[in-house]
Amino acid sequence: MRHLILPFLLTLCFYIESIFVDFLPTGIFGRDWILVPHFLLVLLIIMGISFFRNRTLIYAAVFGLLFDIYFTEIIGIYLVLFPIAVYISAKLAKILFSNVFTALFTSMLCISLVETIVYGMNILVLRKSMDINEFSMIRLVPTLILNIIFFIIVYFPFNKFLLNRKKEEINE
């Protein structure tokens, strides 16, 4: 039963992202910001740093495919980007001293990378029209602020859960 808690948390986060977008009113802060919750990606990045990297890469690929099927018009982009983000964050955590600040930094770096690549693919493939300054101010910065808030809320309890889970699996 304990083995199902982690996939359940990731699935719950996957659905919370879509609910969050549906219930967040547009222009909530007096601006037409585009807030993109990457709650699932934040959890996957924390997992990549604190848990078993290879297992996290599998979770990232599976949920990336589900994300593509459920949300996007370009199938395969999140299937590739989620594992890349997890891999980059896991490698950076090994190079840098792993703590809450480096985890936050790598999370925001990876979210910025994912958002920028998705922006580029939307420009190239779907012919969406948004210049880079507009993307930065209307979408990227508000998205990073939202995900920083989420990271601060979930990091300590989720990291503690992952470390306990890792100890249990090593002892088994």
GROMACS .gro file of N, CA and C in nm:
model
  516
    1MET      N    1   0.082  -0.120   0.000
    1MET     CA    2   0.000   0.000   0.000
    1MET      C    3   0.086   0.126   0.000
    2ARG      N    4   0.198   0.124   0.074
    2ARG     CA    5   0.285   0.241   0.079
    2ARG      C    6   0.349   0.270  -0.056
    3HIS      N    7   0.359   0.168  -0.141
    3HIS     CA    8   0.419   0.188  -0.273
    3HIS      C    9   0.329   0.268  -0.365
    4LEU      N   10   0.202   0.277  -0.331
    4LEU     CA   11   0.106   0.349  -0.415
    4LEU      C   12   0.093   0.497  -0.378
    5ILE      N   13   0.152   0.536  -0.266
    5ILE     CA   14   0.137   0.675  -0.220
    5ILE      C   15   0.203   0.772  -0.318
    6LEU      N   16   0.323   0.741  -0.362
    6LEU     CA   17   0.394   0.832  -0.452
    6LEU      C   18   0.324   0.848  -0.587
    7PRO      N   19   0.285   0.739  -0.656
    7PRO     CA   20   0.209   0.759  -0.780
    7PRO      C   21   0.077   0.831  -0.757
    8PHE      N   22   0.015   0.806  -0.642
    8PHE     CA   23  -0.110   0.876  -0.611
    8PHE      C   24  -0.086   1.027  -0.596
    9LEU      N   25   0.020   1.065  -0.525
    9LEU     CA   26   0.052   1.207  -0.509
    9LEU      C   27   0.081   1.275  -0.643
   10LEU      N   28   0.154   1.206  -0.729
   10LEU     CA   29   0.185   1.262  -0.861
   10LEU      C   30   0.059   1.275  -0.946
   11THR      N   31  -0.027   1.175  -0.941
   11THR     CA   32  -0.153   1.180  -1.016
   11THR      C   33  -0.242   1.291  -0.962
   12LEU      N   34  -0.248   1.304  -0.831
   12LEU     CA   35  -0.326   1.412  -0.769
   12LEU      C   36  -0.274   1.548  -0.814
   13CYS      N   37  -0.144   1.564  -0.816
   13CYS     CA   38  -0.083   1.690  -0.860
   13CYS      C   39  -0.113   1.716  -1.008
   14PHE      N   40  -0.113   1.611  -1.088
   14PHE     CA   41  -0.148   1.622  -1.230
   14PHE      C   42  -0.288   1.681  -1.247
   15TYR      N   43  -0.382   1.631  -1.168
   15TYR     CA   44  -0.519   1.681  -1.178
   15TYR      C   45  -0.537   1.819  -1.114
   16ILE      N   46  -0.463   1.845  -1.008
   16ILE     CA   47  -0.472   1.976  -0.943
   16ILE      C   48  -0.428   2.087  -1.039
   17GLU      N   49  -0.330   2.058  -1.125
   17GLU     CA   50  -0.287   2.157  -1.223
   17GLU      C   51  -0.403   2.200  -1.313
   18SER      N   52  -0.478   2.103  -1.363
   18SER     CA   53  -0.589   2.138  -1.453
   18SER      C   54  -0.702   2.208  -1.378
   19ILE      N   55  -0.728   2.165  -1.256
   19ILE     CA   56  -0.832   2.230  -1.176
   19ILE      C   57  -0.790   2.372  -1.141
   20PHE      N   58  -0.664   2.391  -1.109
   20PHE     CA   59  -0.612   2.523  -1.075
   20PHE      C   60  -0.633   2.620  -1.191
   21VAL      N   61  -0.602   2.575  -1.311
   21VAL     CA   62  -0.618   2.659  -1.430
   21VAL      C   63  -0.765   2.691  -1.455
   22ASP      N   64  -0.851   2.592  -1.435
   22ASP     CA   65  -0.994   2.613  -1.461
   22ASP      C   66  -1.058   2.710  -1.362
   23PHE      N   67  -1.014   2.707  -1.237
   23PHE     CA   68  -1.078   2.789  -1.134
   23PHE      C   69  -1.008   2.922  -1.106
   24LEU      N   70  -0.890   2.943  -1.162
   24LEU     CA   71  -0.821   3.070  -1.143
   24LEU      C   72  -0.880   3.172  -1.239
   25PRO      N   73  -0.939   3.278  -1.185
   25PRO     CA   74  -1.000   3.378  -1.274
   25PRO      C   75  -0.893   3.454  -1.353
   26THR      N   76  -0.927   3.487  -1.477
   26THR     CA   77  -0.833   3.564  -1.558
   26THR      C   78  -0.828   3.707  -1.506
   27GLY      N   79  -0.712   3.766  -1.515
   27GLY     CA   80  -0.695   3.903  -1.467
   27GLY      C   81  -0.706   3.917  -1.317
   28ILE      N   82  -0.670   3.811  -1.243
   28ILE     CA   83  -0.687   3.809  -1.097
   28ILE      C   84  -0.602   3.917  -1.029
   29PHE      N   85  -0.488   3.950  -1.084
   29PHE     CA   86  -0.400   4.049  -1.022
   29PHE      C   87  -0.404   4.182  -1.097
   30GLY      N   88  -0.512   4.204  -1.171
   30GLY     CA   89  -0.527   4.328  -1.245
   30GLY      C   90  -0.448   4.331  -1.375
   31ARG      N   91  -0.392   4.219  -1.411
   31ARG     CA   92  -0.314   4.209  -1.535
   31ARG      C   93  -0.357   4.083  -1.609
   32ASP      N   94  -0.326   4.080  -1.736
   32ASP     CA   95  -0.356   3.961  -1.816
   32ASP      C   96  -0.237   3.866  -1.816
   33TRP      N   97  -0.198   3.825  -1.698
   33TRP     CA   98  -0.088   3.731  -1.686
   33TRP      C   99  -0.135   3.591  -1.720
   34ILE      N  100  -0.044   3.513  -1.772
   34ILE     CA  101  -0.071   3.372  -1.798
   34ILE      C  102   0.005   3.294  -1.691
   35LEU      N  103  -0.068   3.238  -1.597
   35LEU     CA  104  -0.008   3.159  -1.489
   35LEU      C  105  -0.015   3.012  -1.528
   36VAL      N  106   0.100   2.951  -1.544
   36VAL     CA  107   0.107   2.810  -1.582
   36VAL      C  108   0.158   2.731  -1.462
   37PRO      N  109   0.071   2.655  -1.397
   37PRO     CA  110   0.119   2.575  -1.284
   37PRO      C  111   0.198   2.455  -1.334
   38HIS      N  112   0.318   2.441  -1.284
   38HIS     CA  113   0.400   2.324  -1.313
   38HIS      C  114   0.420   2.245  -1.184
   39PHE      N  115   0.310   2.221  -1.115
   39PHE     CA  116   0.317   2.154  -0.985
   39PHE      C  117   0.374   2.013  -0.998
   40LEU      N  118   0.330   1.942  -1.100
   40LEU     CA  119   0.381   1.807  -1.123
   40LEU      C  120   0.531   1.809  -1.151
   41LEU      N  121   0.574   1.901  -1.233
   41LEU     CA  122   0.716   1.910  -1.265
   41LEU      C  123   0.798   1.947  -1.141
   42VAL      N  124   0.745   2.033  -1.057
   42VAL     CA  125   0.815   2.068  -0.932
   42VAL      C  126   0.833   1.943  -0.846
   43LEU      N  127   0.727   1.864  -0.831
   43LEU     CA  128   0.739   1.740  -0.753
   43LEU      C  129   0.838   1.644  -0.817
   44LEU      N  130   0.835   1.632  -0.949
   44LEU     CA  131   0.929   1.542  -1.017
   44LEU      C  132   1.073   1.589  -0.999
   45ILE      N  133   1.095   1.718  -1.001
   45ILE     CA  134   1.230   1.771  -0.982
   45ILE      C  135   1.277   1.746  -0.839
   46ILE      N  136   1.191   1.768  -0.742
   46ILE     CA  137   1.227   1.737  -0.603
   46ILE      C  138   1.257   1.588  -0.589
   47MET      N  139   1.178   1.505  -0.657
   47MET     CA  140   1.206   1.360  -0.657
   47MET      C  141   1.341   1.330  -0.719
   48GLY      N  142   1.372   1.396  -0.830
   48GLY     CA  143   1.500   1.373  -0.896
   48GLY      C  144   1.618   1.408  -0.808
   49ILE      N  145   1.599   1.506  -0.721
   49ILE     CA  146   1.706   1.548  -0.631
   49ILE      C  147   1.714   1.459  -0.508
   50SER      N  148   1.600   1.420  -0.452
   50SER     CA  149   1.598   1.353  -0.321
   50SER      C  150   1.571   1.203  -0.326
   51PHE      N  151   1.529   1.152  -0.440
   51PHE     CA  152   1.486   1.013  -0.448
   51PHE      C  153   1.574   0.942  -0.550
   52PHE      N  154   1.534   0.824  -0.592
   52PHE     CA  155   1.610   0.748  -0.690
   52PHE      C  156   1.589   0.810  -0.829
   53ARG      N  157   1.699   0.855  -0.890
   53ARG     CA  158   1.689   0.928  -1.016
   53ARG      C  159   1.626   0.845  -1.129
   54ASN      N  160   1.669   0.720  -1.145
   54ASN     CA  161   1.618   0.640  -1.257
   54ASN      C  162   1.468   0.615  -1.245
   55ARG      N  163   1.421   0.589  -1.127
   55ARG     CA  164   1.277   0.570  -1.108
   55ARG      C  165   1.202   0.700  -1.135
   56THR      N  166   1.261   0.810  -1.092
   56THR     CA  167   1.199   0.940  -1.117
   56THR      C  168   1.193   0.970  -1.266
   57LEU      N  169   1.295   0.931  -1.340
   57LEU     CA  170   1.293   0.951  -1.486
   57LEU      C  171   1.179   0.874  -1.551
   58ILE      N  172   1.150   0.755  -1.500
   58ILE     CA  173   1.037   0.677  -1.553
   58ILE      C  174   0.906   0.748  -1.522
   59TYR      N  175   0.891   0.793  -1.398
   59TYR     CA  176   0.771   0.870  -1.363
   59TYR      C  177   0.758   0.994  -1.452
   60ALA      N  178   0.870   1.062  -1.476
   60ALA     CA  179   0.868   1.183  -1.558
   60ALA      C  180   0.824   1.153  -1.701
   61ALA      N  181   0.872   1.043  -1.757
   61ALA     CA  182   0.832   1.007  -1.894
   61ALA      C  183   0.685   0.969  -1.900
   62VAL      N  184   0.638   0.891  -1.804
   62VAL     CA  185   0.497   0.849  -1.803
   62VAL      C  186   0.406   0.970  -1.787
   63PHE      N  187   0.436   1.054  -1.690
   63PHE     CA  188   0.350   1.170  -1.668
   63PHE      C  189   0.369   1.275  -1.778
   64GLY      N  190   0.485   1.280  -1.840
   64GLY     CA  191   0.504   1.368  -1.956
   64GLY      C  192   0.415   1.326  -2.072
   65LEU      N  193   0.405   1.195  -2.095
   65LEU     CA  194   0.316   1.145  -2.201
   65LEU      C  195   0.170   1.174  -2.167
   66LEU      N  196   0.131   1.150  -2.042
   66LEU     CA  197  -0.005   1.182  -2.000
   66LEU      C  198  -0.033   1.331  -2.015
   67PHE      N  199   0.064   1.412  -1.981
   67PHE     CA  200   0.050   1.557  -1.994
   67PHE      C  201   0.030   1.596  -2.140
   68ASP      N  202   0.108   1.535  -2.229
   68ASP     CA  203   0.092   1.561  -2.372
   68ASP      C  204  -0.046   1.522  -2.422
   69ILE      N  205  -0.091   1.406  -2.384
   69ILE     CA  206  -0.221   1.356  -2.431
   69ILE      C  207  -0.334   1.442  -2.377
   70TYR      N  208  -0.324   1.480  -2.253
   70TYR     CA  209  -0.434   1.550  -2.186
   70TYR      C  210  -0.438   1.700  -2.215
   71PHE      N  211  -0.321   1.765  -2.228
   71PHE     CA  212  -0.317   1.910  -2.231
   71PHE      C  213  -0.271   1.973  -2.362
   72THR      N  214  -0.180   1.912  -2.435
   72THR     CA  215  -0.110   1.987  -2.540
   72THR      C  216  -0.152   1.949  -2.680
   73GLU      N  217  -0.115   2.037  -2.771
   73GLU     CA  218  -0.140   2.015  -2.913
   73GLU      C  219  -0.019   1.952  -2.981
   74ILE      N  220   0.095   1.953  -2.915
   74ILE     CA  221   0.218   1.896  -2.970
   74ILE      C  222   0.251   1.771  -2.888
   75ILE      N  223   0.219   1.655  -2.940
   75ILE     CA  224   0.243   1.530  -2.867
   75ILE      C  225   0.393   1.500  -2.864
   76GLY      N  226   0.443   1.474  -2.746
   76GLY     CA  227   0.581   1.433  -2.729
   76GLY      C  228   0.671   1.537  -2.666
   77ILE      N  229   0.626   1.661  -2.660
   77ILE     CA  230   0.715   1.765  -2.608
   77ILE      C  231   0.740   1.748  -2.458
   78TYR      N  232   0.636   1.722  -2.381
   78TYR     CA  233   0.654   1.703  -2.237
   78TYR      C  234   0.708   1.563  -2.207
   79LEU      N  235   0.681   1.469  -2.295
   79LEU     CA  236   0.740   1.335  -2.281
   79LEU      C  237   0.892   1.344  -2.282
   80VAL      N  238   0.945   1.436  -2.358
   80VAL     CA  239   1.090   1.456  -2.365
   80VAL      C  240   1.138   1.555  -2.259
   81LEU      N  241   1.063   1.664  -2.240
   81LEU     CA  242   1.111   1.771  -2.152
   81LEU      C  243   1.107   1.736  -2.003
   82PHE      N  244   1.006   1.662  -1.959
   82PHE     CA  245   1.001   1.626  -1.816
   82PHE      C  246   1.123   1.543  -1.774
   83PRO      N  247   1.156   1.434  -1.847
   83PRO     CA  248   1.277   1.360  -1.806
   83PRO      C  249   1.406   1.442  -1.818
   84ILE      N  250   1.415   1.528  -1.919
   84ILE     CA  251   1.534   1.612  -1.931
   84ILE      C  252   1.546   1.706  -1.811
   85ALA      N  253   1.434   1.765  -1.770
   85ALA     CA  254   1.435   1.855  -1.654
   85ALA      C  255   1.475   1.780  -1.527
   86VAL      N  256   1.423   1.660  -1.509
   86VAL     CA  257   1.458   1.579  -1.392
   86VAL      C  258   1.606   1.543  -1.396
   87TYR      N  259   1.655   1.504  -1.511
   87TYR     CA  260   1.795   1.466  -1.525
   87TYR      C  261   1.888   1.585  -1.494
   88ILE      N  262   1.856   1.700  -1.551
   88ILE     CA  263   1.937   1.820  -1.526
   88ILE      C  264   1.937   1.855  -1.378
   89SER      N  265   1.820   1.851  -1.315
   89SER     CA  266   1.813   1.886  -1.173
   89SER      C  267   1.888   1.786  -1.087
   90ALA      N  268   1.881   1.657  -1.121
   90ALA     CA  269   1.953   1.556  -1.044
   90ALA      C  270   2.104   1.574  -1.058
   91LYS      N  271   2.149   1.604  -1.178
   91LYS     CA  272   2.293   1.626  -1.200
   91LYS      C  273   2.341   1.754  -1.130
   92LEU      N  274   2.262   1.860  -1.138
   92LEU     CA  275   2.300   1.984  -1.069
   92LEU      C  276   2.304   1.964  -0.917
   93ALA      N  277   2.213   1.882  -0.865
   93ALA     CA  278   2.212   1.856  -0.721
   93ALA      C  279   2.338   1.781  -0.678
   94LYS      N  280   2.393   1.699  -0.767
   94LYS     CA  281   2.517   1.628  -0.733
   94LYS      C  282   2.638   1.722  -0.740
   95ILE      N  283   2.633   1.818  -0.831
   95ILE     CA  284   2.744   1.913  -0.846
   95ILE      C  285   2.741   2.018  -0.734
   96LEU      N  286   2.624   2.075  -0.713
   96LEU     CA  287   2.606   2.177  -0.610
   96LEU      C  288   2.572   2.111  -0.478
   97PHE      N  289   2.589   2.181  -0.371
   97PHE     CA  290   2.549   2.130  -0.240
   97PHE      C  291   2.396   2.126  -0.237
   98SER      N  292   2.340   2.010  -0.214
   98SER     CA  293   2.195   1.992  -0.222
   98SER      C  294   2.127   2.044  -0.095
   99ASN      N  295   2.053   2.152  -0.110
   99ASN     CA  296   1.971   2.206  -0.003
   99ASN      C  297   1.848   2.271  -0.065
  100VAL      N  298   1.769   2.336   0.016
  100VAL     CA  299   1.644   2.393  -0.033
  100VAL      C  300   1.669   2.502  -0.136
  101PHE      N  301   1.774   2.579  -0.121
  101PHE     CA  302   1.801   2.688  -0.214
  101PHE      C  303   1.846   2.637  -0.350
  102THR      N  304   1.935   2.538  -0.350
  102THR     CA  305   1.976   2.482  -0.479
  102THR      C  306   1.862   2.407  -0.545
  103ALA      N  307   1.778   2.343  -0.465
  103ALA     CA  308   1.661   2.275  -0.521
  103ALA      C  309   1.565   2.376  -0.583
  104LEU      N  310   1.544   2.488  -0.515
  104LEU     CA  311   1.459   2.593  -0.570
  104LEU      C  312   1.520   2.650  -0.698
  105PHE      N  313   1.650   2.676  -0.695
  105PHE     CA  314   1.718   2.730  -0.813
  105PHE      C  315   1.707   2.634  -0.931
  106THR      N  316   1.737   2.507  -0.909
  106THR     CA  317   1.730   2.412  -1.021
  106THR      C  318   1.587   2.393  -1.069
  107SER      N  319   1.491   2.396  -0.977
  107SER     CA  320   1.351   2.385  -1.018
  107SER      C  321   1.311   2.500  -1.109
  108MET      N  322   1.345   2.620  -1.070
  108MET     CA  323   1.307   2.736  -1.150
  108MET      C  324   1.385   2.741  -1.281
  109LEU      N  325   1.510   2.697  -1.277
  109LEU     CA  326   1.589   2.689  -1.400
  109LEU      C  327   1.524   2.591  -1.499
  110CYS      N  328   1.485   2.475  -1.448
  110CYS     CA  329   1.424   2.374  -1.535
  110CYS      C  330   1.286   2.417  -1.583
  111ILE      N  331   1.208   2.481  -1.498
  111ILE     CA  332   1.077   2.532  -1.541
  111ILE      C  333   1.096   2.639  -1.648
  112SER      N  334   1.195   2.725  -1.631
  112SER     CA  335   1.224   2.827  -1.733
  112SER      C  336   1.264   2.761  -1.865
  113LEU      N  337   1.346   2.658  -1.856
  113LEU     CA  338   1.388   2.585  -1.975
  113LEU      C  339   1.269   2.521  -2.045
  114VAL      N  340   1.183   2.454  -1.969
  114VAL     CA  341   1.065   2.390  -2.026
  114VAL      C  342   0.973   2.493  -2.090
  115GLU      N  343   0.946   2.601  -2.018
  115GLU     CA  344   0.857   2.705  -2.071
  115GLU      C  345   0.913   2.768  -2.199
  116THR      N  346   1.043   2.793  -2.201
  116THR     CA  347   1.104   2.855  -2.318
  116THR      C  348   1.102   2.762  -2.439
  117ILE      N  349   1.129   2.634  -2.417
  117ILE     CA  350   1.124   2.538  -2.528
  117ILE      C  351   0.982   2.521  -2.578
  118VAL      N  352   0.885   2.514  -2.488
  118VAL     CA  353   0.745   2.505  -2.530
  118VAL      C  354   0.705   2.630  -2.607
  119TYR      N  355   0.750   2.746  -2.560
  119TYR     CA  356   0.724   2.871  -2.632
  119TYR      C  357   0.782   2.864  -2.774
  120GLY      N  358   0.905   2.819  -2.784
  120GLY     CA  359   0.970   2.807  -2.915
  120GLY      C  360   0.897   2.711  -3.007
  121MET      N  361   0.853   2.598  -2.952
  121MET     CA  362   0.779   2.501  -3.033
  121MET      C  363   0.644   2.557  -3.076
  122ASN      N  364   0.580   2.632  -2.989
  122ASN     CA  365   0.453   2.695  -3.027
  122ASN      C  366   0.473   2.796  -3.139
  123ILE      N  367   0.582   2.869  -3.135
  123ILE     CA  368   0.613   2.966  -3.241
  123ILE      C  369   0.642   2.893  -3.372
  124LEU      N  370   0.725   2.789  -3.366
  124LEU     CA  371   0.767   2.719  -3.487
  124LEU      C  372   0.658   2.632  -3.547
  125VAL      N  373   0.595   2.551  -3.464
  125VAL     CA  374   0.502   2.451  -3.516
  125VAL      C  375   0.360   2.505  -3.528
  126LEU      N  376   0.312   2.568  -3.424
  126LEU     CA  377   0.172   2.613  -3.424
  126LEU      C  378   0.154   2.755  -3.475
  127ARG      N  379   0.265   2.823  -3.504
  127ARG     CA  380   0.261   2.959  -3.556
  127ARG      C  381   0.188   3.056  -3.463
  128LYS      N  382   0.206   3.038  -3.333
  128LYS     CA  383   0.150   3.131  -3.235
  128LYS      C  384   0.230   3.261  -3.241
  129SER      N  385   0.164   3.370  -3.215
  129SER     CA  386   0.233   3.498  -3.224
  129SER      C  387   0.243   3.563  -3.086
  130MET      N  388   0.361   3.556  -3.029
  130MET     CA  389   0.391   3.624  -2.903
  130MET      C  390   0.541   3.651  -2.905
  131ASP      N  391   0.579   3.777  -2.895
  131ASP     CA  392   0.723   3.805  -2.898
  131ASP      C  393   0.786   3.767  -2.765
  132ILE      N  394   0.919   3.763  -2.763
  132ILE     CA  395   0.992   3.714  -2.647
  132ILE      C  396   0.973   3.802  -2.524
  133ASN      N  397   0.962   3.933  -2.543
  133ASN     CA  398   0.939   4.023  -2.429
  133ASN      C  399   0.801   4.000  -2.368
  134GLU      N  400   0.703   3.984  -2.455
  134GLU     CA  401   0.567   3.957  -2.408
  134GLU      C  402   0.562   3.823  -2.336
  135PHE      N  403   0.628   3.722  -2.393
  135PHE     CA  404   0.635   3.591  -2.329
  135PHE      C  405   0.700   3.602  -2.191
  136SER      N  406   0.809   3.676  -2.182
  136SER     CA  407   0.881   3.688  -2.055
  136SER      C  408   0.796   3.756  -1.948
  137MET      N  409   0.732   3.866  -1.983
  137MET     CA  410   0.659   3.945  -1.884
  137MET      C  411   0.519   3.892  -1.854
  138ILE      N  412   0.453   3.835  -1.953
  138ILE     CA  413   0.315   3.791  -1.933
  138ILE      C  414   0.306   3.645  -1.890
  139ARG      N  415   0.400   3.562  -1.935
  139ARG     CA  416   0.390   3.420  -1.905
  139ARG      C  417   0.502   3.368  -1.815
  140LEU      N  418   0.627   3.393  -1.849
  140LEU     CA  419   0.738   3.330  -1.777
  140LEU      C  420   0.751   3.379  -1.633
  141VAL      N  421   0.757   3.508  -1.612
  141VAL     CA  422   0.775   3.562  -1.477
  141VAL      C  423   0.659   3.525  -1.384
  142PRO      N  424   0.531   3.543  -1.426
  142PRO     CA  425   0.421   3.501  -1.337
  142PRO      C  426   0.421   3.350  -1.310
  143THR      N  427   0.459   3.272  -1.411
  143THR     CA  428   0.467   3.127  -1.393
  143THR      C  429   0.573   3.091  -1.291
  144LEU      N  430   0.688   3.155  -1.298
  144LEU     CA  431   0.794   3.129  -1.200
  144LEU      C  432   0.752   3.169  -1.059
  145ILE      N  433   0.685   3.282  -1.046
  145ILE     CA  434   0.638   3.326  -0.913
  145ILE      C  435   0.539   3.225  -0.856
  146LEU      N  436   0.444   3.182  -0.936
  146LEU     CA  437   0.346   3.083  -0.892
  146LEU      C  438   0.414   2.954  -0.848
  147ASN      N  439   0.508   2.907  -0.926
  147ASN     CA  440   0.574   2.781  -0.895
  147ASN      C  441   0.673   2.793  -0.779
  148ILE      N  442   0.728   2.911  -0.756
  148ILE     CA  443   0.810   2.933  -0.637
  148ILE      C  444   0.723   2.921  -0.512
  149ILE      N  445   0.605   2.980  -0.516
  149ILE     CA  446   0.512   2.970  -0.403
  149ILE      C  447   0.476   2.825  -0.377
  150PHE      N  448   0.445   2.751  -0.483
  150PHE     CA  449   0.412   2.609  -0.467
  150PHE      C  450   0.531   2.532  -0.411
  151PHE      N  451   0.651   2.559  -0.462
  151PHE     CA  452   0.772   2.492  -0.415
  151PHE      C  453   0.791   2.514  -0.266
  152ILE      N  454   0.777   2.638  -0.222
  152ILE     CA  455   0.795   2.671  -0.080
  152ILE      C  456   0.695   2.596   0.007
  153ILE      N  457   0.574   2.580  -0.041
  153ILE     CA  458   0.470   2.510   0.035
  153ILE      C  459   0.498   2.361   0.046
  154VAL      N  460   0.541   2.298  -0.064
  154VAL     CA  461   0.550   2.151  -0.065
  154VAL      C  462   0.688   2.095  -0.040
  155TYR      N  463   0.793   2.175  -0.050
  155TYR     CA  464   0.928   2.118  -0.046
  155TYR      C  465   0.957   2.037   0.080
  156PHE      N  466   0.939   2.097   0.196
  156PHE     CA  467   0.981   2.029   0.319
  156PHE      C  468   0.900   1.903   0.349
  157PRO      N  469   0.766   1.907   0.343
  157PRO     CA  470   0.695   1.781   0.369
  157PRO      C  471   0.720   1.674   0.262
  158PHE      N  472   0.727   1.715   0.135
  158PHE     CA  473   0.748   1.617   0.029
  158PHE      C  474   0.889   1.561   0.033
  159ASN      N  475   0.988   1.645   0.061
  159ASN     CA  476   1.126   1.599   0.071
  159ASN      C  477   1.142   1.503   0.189
  160LYS      N  478   1.078   1.534   0.300
  160LYS     CA  479   1.084   1.445   0.417
  160LYS      C  480   1.020   1.310   0.383
  161PHE      N  481   0.906   1.314   0.315
  161PHE     CA  482   0.840   1.191   0.273
  161PHE      C  483   0.932   1.109   0.182
  162LEU      N  484   0.996   1.174   0.087
  162LEU     CA  485   1.084   1.103  -0.007
  162LEU      C  486   1.205   1.043   0.063
  163LEU      N  487   1.264   1.117   0.155
  163LEU     CA  488   1.381   1.065   0.227
  163LEU      C  489   1.343   0.945   0.314
  164ASN      N  490   1.227   0.951   0.380
  164ASN     CA  491   1.180   0.837   0.457
  164ASN      C  492   1.152   0.717   0.367
  165ARG      N  493   1.092   0.743   0.254
  165ARG     CA  494   1.060   0.638   0.157
  165ARG      C  495   1.188   0.574   0.104
  166LYS      N  496   1.288   0.657   0.079
  166LYS     CA  497   1.416   0.607   0.029
  166LYS      C  498   1.485   0.520   0.134
  167LYS      N  499   1.481   0.562   0.261
  167LYS     CA  500   1.539   0.481   0.369
  167LYS      C  501   1.469   0.346   0.379
  168GLU      N  502   1.336   0.348   0.370
  168GLU     CA  503   1.260   0.223   0.377
  168GLU      C  504   1.298   0.129   0.264
  169GLU      N  505   1.312   0.182   0.145
  169GLU     CA  506   1.345   0.097   0.030
  169GLU      C  507   1.487   0.046   0.037
  170ILE      N  508   1.578   0.125   0.090
  170ILE     CA  509   1.716   0.078   0.104
  170ILE      C  510   1.723  -0.032   0.209
  171ASN      N  511   1.645  -0.020   0.317
  171ASN     CA  512   1.647  -0.120   0.424
  171ASN      C  513   1.575  -0.249   0.387
  172GLU      N  514   1.491  -0.244   0.284
  172GLU     CA  515   1.418  -0.367   0.245
  172GLU      C  516   1.506  -0.463   0.171
   0.00000   0.00000   0.00000
